mmCIF file of C-alpha atoms in Angstrom:
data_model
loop_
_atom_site.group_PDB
_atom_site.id
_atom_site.type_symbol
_atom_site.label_atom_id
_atom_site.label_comp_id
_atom_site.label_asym_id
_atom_site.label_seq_id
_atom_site.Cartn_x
_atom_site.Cartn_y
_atom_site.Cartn_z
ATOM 1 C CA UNK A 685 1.768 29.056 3.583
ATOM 2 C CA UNK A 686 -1.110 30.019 5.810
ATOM 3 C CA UNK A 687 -1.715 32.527 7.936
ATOM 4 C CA UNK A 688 -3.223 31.088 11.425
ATOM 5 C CA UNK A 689 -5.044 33.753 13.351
ATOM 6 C CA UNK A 690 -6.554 33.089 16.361
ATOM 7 C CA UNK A 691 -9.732 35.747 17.605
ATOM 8 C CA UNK A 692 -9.655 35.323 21.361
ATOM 9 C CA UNK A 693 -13.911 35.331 22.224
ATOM 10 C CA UNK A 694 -14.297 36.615 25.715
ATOM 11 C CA UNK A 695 -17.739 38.015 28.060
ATOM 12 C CA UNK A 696 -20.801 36.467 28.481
ATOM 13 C CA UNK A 697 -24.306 37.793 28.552
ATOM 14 C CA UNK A 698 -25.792 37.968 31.796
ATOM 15 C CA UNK A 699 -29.069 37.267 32.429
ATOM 16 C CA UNK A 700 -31.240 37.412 35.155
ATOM 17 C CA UNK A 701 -35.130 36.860 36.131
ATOM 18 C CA UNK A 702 -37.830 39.438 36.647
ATOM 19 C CA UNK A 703 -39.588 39.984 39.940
ATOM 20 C CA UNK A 704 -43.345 40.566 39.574
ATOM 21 C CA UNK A 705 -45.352 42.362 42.803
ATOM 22 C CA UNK A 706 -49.086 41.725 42.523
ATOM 23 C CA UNK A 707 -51.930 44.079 44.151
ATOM 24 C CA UNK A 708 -55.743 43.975 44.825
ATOM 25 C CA UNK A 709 -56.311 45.323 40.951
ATOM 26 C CA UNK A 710 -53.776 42.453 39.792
ATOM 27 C CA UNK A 711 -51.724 45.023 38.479
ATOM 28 C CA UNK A 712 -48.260 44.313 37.470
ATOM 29 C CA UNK A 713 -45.132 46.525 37.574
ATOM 30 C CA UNK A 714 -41.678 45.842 38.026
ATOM 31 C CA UNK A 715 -39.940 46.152 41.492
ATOM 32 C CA UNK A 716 -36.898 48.546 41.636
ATOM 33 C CA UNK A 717 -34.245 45.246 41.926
ATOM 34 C CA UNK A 718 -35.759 43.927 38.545
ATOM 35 C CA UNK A 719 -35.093 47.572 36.940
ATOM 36 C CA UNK A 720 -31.526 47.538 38.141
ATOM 37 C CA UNK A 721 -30.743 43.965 37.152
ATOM 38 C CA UNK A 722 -32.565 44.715 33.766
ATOM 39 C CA UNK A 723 -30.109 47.354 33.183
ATOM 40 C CA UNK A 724 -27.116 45.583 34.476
ATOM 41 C CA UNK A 725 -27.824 42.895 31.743
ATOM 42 C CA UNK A 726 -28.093 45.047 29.291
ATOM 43 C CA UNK A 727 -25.305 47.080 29.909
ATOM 44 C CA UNK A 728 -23.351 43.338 30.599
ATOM 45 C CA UNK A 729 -24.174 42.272 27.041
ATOM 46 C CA UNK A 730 -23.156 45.497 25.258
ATOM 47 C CA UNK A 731 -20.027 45.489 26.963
ATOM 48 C CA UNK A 732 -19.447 41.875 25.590
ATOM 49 C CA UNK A 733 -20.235 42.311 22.496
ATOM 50 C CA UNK A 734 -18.054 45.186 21.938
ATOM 51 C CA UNK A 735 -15.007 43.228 23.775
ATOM 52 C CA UNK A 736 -15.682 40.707 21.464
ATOM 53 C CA UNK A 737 -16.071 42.470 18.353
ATOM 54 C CA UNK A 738 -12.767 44.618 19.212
ATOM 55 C CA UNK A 739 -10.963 41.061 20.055
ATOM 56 C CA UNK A 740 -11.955 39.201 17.153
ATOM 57 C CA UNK A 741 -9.689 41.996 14.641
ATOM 58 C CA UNK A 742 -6.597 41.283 16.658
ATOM 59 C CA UNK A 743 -3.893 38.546 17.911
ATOM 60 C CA UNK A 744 -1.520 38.534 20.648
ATOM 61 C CA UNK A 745 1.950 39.194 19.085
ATOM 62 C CA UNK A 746 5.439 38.486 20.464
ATOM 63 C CA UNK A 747 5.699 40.530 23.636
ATOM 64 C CA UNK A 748 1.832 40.876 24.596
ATOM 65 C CA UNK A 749 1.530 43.141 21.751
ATOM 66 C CA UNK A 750 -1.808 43.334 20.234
ATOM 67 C CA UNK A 751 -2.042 43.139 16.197
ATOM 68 C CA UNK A 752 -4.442 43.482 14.170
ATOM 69 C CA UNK A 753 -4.919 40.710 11.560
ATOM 70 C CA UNK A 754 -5.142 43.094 8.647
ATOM 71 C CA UNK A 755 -1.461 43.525 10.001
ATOM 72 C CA UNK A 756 -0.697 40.195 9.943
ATOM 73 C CA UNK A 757 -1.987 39.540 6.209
ATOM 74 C CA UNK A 758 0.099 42.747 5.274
ATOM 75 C CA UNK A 759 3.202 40.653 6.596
ATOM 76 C CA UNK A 760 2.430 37.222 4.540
ATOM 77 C CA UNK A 761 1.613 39.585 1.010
ATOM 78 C CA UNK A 762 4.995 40.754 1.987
ATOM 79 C CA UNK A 763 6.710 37.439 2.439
ATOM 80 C CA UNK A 764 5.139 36.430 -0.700
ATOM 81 C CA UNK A 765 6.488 39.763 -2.549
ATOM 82 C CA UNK A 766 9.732 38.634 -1.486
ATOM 83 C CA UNK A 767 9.963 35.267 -2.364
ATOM 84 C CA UNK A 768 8.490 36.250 -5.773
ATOM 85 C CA UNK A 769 11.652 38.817 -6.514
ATOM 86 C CA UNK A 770 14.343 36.727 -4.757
ATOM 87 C CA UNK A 771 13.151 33.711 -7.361
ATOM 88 C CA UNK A 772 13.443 36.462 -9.956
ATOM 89 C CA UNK A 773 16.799 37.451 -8.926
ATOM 90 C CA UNK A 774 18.140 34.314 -8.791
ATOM 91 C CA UNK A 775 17.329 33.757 -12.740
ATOM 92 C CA UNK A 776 14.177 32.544 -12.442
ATOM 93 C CA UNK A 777 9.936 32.246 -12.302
ATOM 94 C CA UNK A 778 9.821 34.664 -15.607
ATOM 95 C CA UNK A 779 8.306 33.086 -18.457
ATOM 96 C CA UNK A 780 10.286 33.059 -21.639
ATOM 97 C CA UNK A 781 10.375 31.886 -24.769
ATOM 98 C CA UNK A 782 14.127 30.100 -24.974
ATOM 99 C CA UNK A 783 14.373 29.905 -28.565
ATOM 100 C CA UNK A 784 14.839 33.592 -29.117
ATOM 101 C CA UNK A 785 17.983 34.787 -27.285
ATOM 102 C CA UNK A 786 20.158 38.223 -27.291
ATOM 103 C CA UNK A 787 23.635 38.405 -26.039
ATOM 104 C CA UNK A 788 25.332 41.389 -24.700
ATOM 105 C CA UNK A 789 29.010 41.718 -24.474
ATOM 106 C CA UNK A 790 29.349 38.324 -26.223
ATOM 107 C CA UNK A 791 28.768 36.624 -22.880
ATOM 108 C CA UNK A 792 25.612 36.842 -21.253
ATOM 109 C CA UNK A 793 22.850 35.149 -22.962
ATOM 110 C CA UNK A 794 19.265 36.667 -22.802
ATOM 111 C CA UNK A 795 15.852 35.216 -23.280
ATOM 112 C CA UNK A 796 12.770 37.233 -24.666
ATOM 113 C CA UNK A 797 10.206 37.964 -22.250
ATOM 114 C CA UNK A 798 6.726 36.405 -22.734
ATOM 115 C CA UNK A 799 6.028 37.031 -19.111
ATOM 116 C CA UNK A 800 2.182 39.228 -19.064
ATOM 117 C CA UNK A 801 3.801 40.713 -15.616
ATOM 118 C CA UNK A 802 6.082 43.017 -17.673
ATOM 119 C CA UNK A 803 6.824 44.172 -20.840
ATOM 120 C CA UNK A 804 9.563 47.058 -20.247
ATOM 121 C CA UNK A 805 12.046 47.128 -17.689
ATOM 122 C CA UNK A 806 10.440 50.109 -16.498
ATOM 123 C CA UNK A 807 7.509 47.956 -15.347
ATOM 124 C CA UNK A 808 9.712 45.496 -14.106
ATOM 125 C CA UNK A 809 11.563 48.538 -11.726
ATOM 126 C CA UNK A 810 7.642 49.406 -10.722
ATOM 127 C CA UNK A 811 7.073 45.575 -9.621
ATOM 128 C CA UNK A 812 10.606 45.691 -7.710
ATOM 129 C CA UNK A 813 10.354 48.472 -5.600
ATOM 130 C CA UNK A 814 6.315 48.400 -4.486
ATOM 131 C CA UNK A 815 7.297 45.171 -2.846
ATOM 132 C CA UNK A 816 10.791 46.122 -1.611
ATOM 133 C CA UNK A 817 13.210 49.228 -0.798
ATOM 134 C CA UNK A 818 15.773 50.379 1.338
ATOM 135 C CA UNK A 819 19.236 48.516 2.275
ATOM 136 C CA UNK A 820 17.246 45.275 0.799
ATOM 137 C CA UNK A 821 16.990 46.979 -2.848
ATOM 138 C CA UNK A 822 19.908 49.058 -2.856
ATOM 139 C CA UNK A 823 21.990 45.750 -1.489
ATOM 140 C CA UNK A 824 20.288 42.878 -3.189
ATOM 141 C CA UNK A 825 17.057 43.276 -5.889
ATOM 142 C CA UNK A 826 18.129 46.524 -7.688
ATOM 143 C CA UNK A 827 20.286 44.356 -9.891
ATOM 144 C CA UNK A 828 16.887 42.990 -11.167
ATOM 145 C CA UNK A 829 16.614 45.992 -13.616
ATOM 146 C CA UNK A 830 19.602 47.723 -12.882
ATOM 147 C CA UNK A 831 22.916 46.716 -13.204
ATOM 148 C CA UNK A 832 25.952 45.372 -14.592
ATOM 149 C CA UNK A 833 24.278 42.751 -16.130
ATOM 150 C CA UNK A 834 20.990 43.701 -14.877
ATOM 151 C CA UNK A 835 18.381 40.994 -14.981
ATOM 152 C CA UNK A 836 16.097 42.566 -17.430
ATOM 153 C CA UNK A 837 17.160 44.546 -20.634
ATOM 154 C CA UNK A 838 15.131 46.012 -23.353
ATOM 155 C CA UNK A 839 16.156 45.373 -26.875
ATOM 156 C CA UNK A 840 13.984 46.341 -30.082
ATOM 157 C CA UNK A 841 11.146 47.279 -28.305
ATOM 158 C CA UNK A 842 10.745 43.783 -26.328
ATOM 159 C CA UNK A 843 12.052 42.782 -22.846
ATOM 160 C CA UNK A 844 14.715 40.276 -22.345
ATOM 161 C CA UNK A 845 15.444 38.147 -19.153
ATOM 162 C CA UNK A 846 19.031 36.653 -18.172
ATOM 163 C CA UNK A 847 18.414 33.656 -16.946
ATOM 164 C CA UNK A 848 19.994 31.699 -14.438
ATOM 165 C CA UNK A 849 20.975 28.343 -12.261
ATOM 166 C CA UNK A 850 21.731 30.407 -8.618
ATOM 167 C CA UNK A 851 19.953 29.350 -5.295
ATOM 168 C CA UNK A 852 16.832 31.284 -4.993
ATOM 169 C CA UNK A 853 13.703 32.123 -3.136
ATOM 170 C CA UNK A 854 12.507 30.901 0.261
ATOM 171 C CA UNK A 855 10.360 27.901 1.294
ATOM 172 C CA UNK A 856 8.395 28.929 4.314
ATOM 173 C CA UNK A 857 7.254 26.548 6.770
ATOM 174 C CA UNK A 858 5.662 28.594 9.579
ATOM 175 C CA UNK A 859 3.122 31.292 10.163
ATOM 176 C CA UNK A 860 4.388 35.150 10.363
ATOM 177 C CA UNK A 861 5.085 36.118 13.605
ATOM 178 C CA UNK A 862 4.801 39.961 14.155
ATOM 179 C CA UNK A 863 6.364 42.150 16.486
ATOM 180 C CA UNK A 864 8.097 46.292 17.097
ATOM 181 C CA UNK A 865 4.614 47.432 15.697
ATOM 182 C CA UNK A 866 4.725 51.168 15.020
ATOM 183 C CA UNK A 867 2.401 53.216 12.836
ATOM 184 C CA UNK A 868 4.718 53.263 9.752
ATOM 185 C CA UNK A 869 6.832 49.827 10.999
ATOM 186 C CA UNK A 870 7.495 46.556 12.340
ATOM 187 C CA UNK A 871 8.990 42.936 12.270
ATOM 188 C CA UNK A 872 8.912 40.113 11.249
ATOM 189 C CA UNK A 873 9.454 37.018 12.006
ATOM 190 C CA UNK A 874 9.255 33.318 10.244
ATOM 191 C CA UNK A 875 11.202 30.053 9.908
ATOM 192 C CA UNK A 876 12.102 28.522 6.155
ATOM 193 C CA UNK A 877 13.277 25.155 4.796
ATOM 194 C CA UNK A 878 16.860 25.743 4.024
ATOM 195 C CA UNK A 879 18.669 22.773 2.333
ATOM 196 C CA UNK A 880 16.893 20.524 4.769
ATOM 197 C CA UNK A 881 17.243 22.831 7.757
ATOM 198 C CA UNK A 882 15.334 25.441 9.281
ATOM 199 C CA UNK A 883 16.430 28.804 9.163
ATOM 200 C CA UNK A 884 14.902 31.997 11.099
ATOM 201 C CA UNK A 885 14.348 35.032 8.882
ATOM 202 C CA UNK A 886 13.925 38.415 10.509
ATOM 203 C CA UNK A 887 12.006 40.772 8.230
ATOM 204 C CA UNK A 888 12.116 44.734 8.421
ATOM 205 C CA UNK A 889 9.005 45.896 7.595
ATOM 206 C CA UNK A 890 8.328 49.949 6.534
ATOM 207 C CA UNK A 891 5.180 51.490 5.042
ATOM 208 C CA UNK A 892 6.161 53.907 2.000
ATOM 209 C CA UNK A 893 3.976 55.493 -0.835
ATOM 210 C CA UNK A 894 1.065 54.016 1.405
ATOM 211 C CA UNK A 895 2.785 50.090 0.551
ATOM 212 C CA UNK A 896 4.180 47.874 3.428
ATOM 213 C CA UNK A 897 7.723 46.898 1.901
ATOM 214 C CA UNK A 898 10.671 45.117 3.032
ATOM 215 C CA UNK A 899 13.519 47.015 3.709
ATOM 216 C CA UNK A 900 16.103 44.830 5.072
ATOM 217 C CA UNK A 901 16.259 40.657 6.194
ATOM 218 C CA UNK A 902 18.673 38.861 8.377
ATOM 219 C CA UNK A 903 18.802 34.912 8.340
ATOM 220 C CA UNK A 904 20.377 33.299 11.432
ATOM 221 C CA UNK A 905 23.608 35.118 11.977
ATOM 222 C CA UNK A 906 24.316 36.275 8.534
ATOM 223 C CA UNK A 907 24.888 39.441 7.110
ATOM 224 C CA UNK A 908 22.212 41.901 6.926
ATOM 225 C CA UNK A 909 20.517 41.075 3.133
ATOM 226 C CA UNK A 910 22.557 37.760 2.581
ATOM 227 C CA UNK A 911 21.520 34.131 2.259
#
């Protein structure tokens, strides 16, 4: 996926020529006008420059807003983040070695963890909620290392993965759109391939710890959190 974001390069120097009087002496000194249209260039070009500079850090959002594209790579890292956990809590993207299994309760089947992303389900909590919190965790990715199975359970000082065959992560076909800005919030918006059809995903966005997370999605007319 790429992030498209377009600086919007406005202002143009002006210029203009200098007026020379001449005496007996063949002295030369600018006239008054010259002075005054000196000026006006220069203050014309610092004007642009600073226009420019200040336009080239931001993009027009939905609704006239203006956002700044450090803003709009915070909202792709967190796309990413969550297609990254929802693969995980759908069984897979953790490397494992499949010849060494656990079973709890006689009936769910775990995999050691050769994954260099975690070795403790501690670390694995720690990778969850950076990325994610709120109704989104509580209601869908706390399962990942808590839960009833959980996802992840240590055994004999390694860390073991349940694997899985469930419908996972998100195939994104278009750029973030970004929207509701506030200083510690905002939205977003983007379109994935779903089974051959497009679906819109709206994405709750909150900054926590000092981390942009996501704390809630809604997909078409779905239930808040639910594919």
């Amino acid at each position: 996926m790429c992030v498209i974001a377009s600086a919007l390069m406005c202002g143009s120097i002006a210029s203009c020529g200098k007026s020379v009087g001449t005496d007996s002496n063949s002295k030369t000194e600018p006239s008054t006008a010259a002075t005054e249209a000196s000026s006006e260039a220069e203050t014309t070009a610092a004007e642009a420059e600073t226009t420019t500079a200040a336009e080239s850090e931001t993009t027009t959002a939905e609704g006239g807003e203006a956002v700044s594209e450090e803003l709009i790579a915070e909202a792709a890292n967190i796309l990413n983040n969550l297609n990254t956990i929802d693969y995980i809590g759908g069984g897979s993207s953790v490397e494992v070695d499949e010849s060494v299994t656990y079973t709890v309760d006689n009936k769910y089947p775990y995999t050691k963890v050769t994954d260099s992303r975690f070795s403790s389900v501690d670390e694995v909590k720690k990778y969850v909620t950076d990325a994610v919190t709120g109704s989104l965790l509580e209601k869908r990715y706390k399962v990942i290392y808590e839960g009833e199975p959980a996802m992840f359970t240590d055994h004999e000082g390694s860390l073991w993965f349940l694997q899985g065959a469930r419908g996972c992560g998100f195939t994104f076909n278009s750029d973030p759109v970004v929207s509701d800005v506030t200083d510690d919030s905002f939205t977003i918006t983007v379109t994935f391939d779903d089974m051959g059809a497009d679906s819109t995903m709206v994405v709750k966005a909150v900054k926590e710890d000092g981390l942009w997370k996501a704390s809630s999605f809604k997909i078409n007319d779905n239930e808040e959190n639910a594919r």
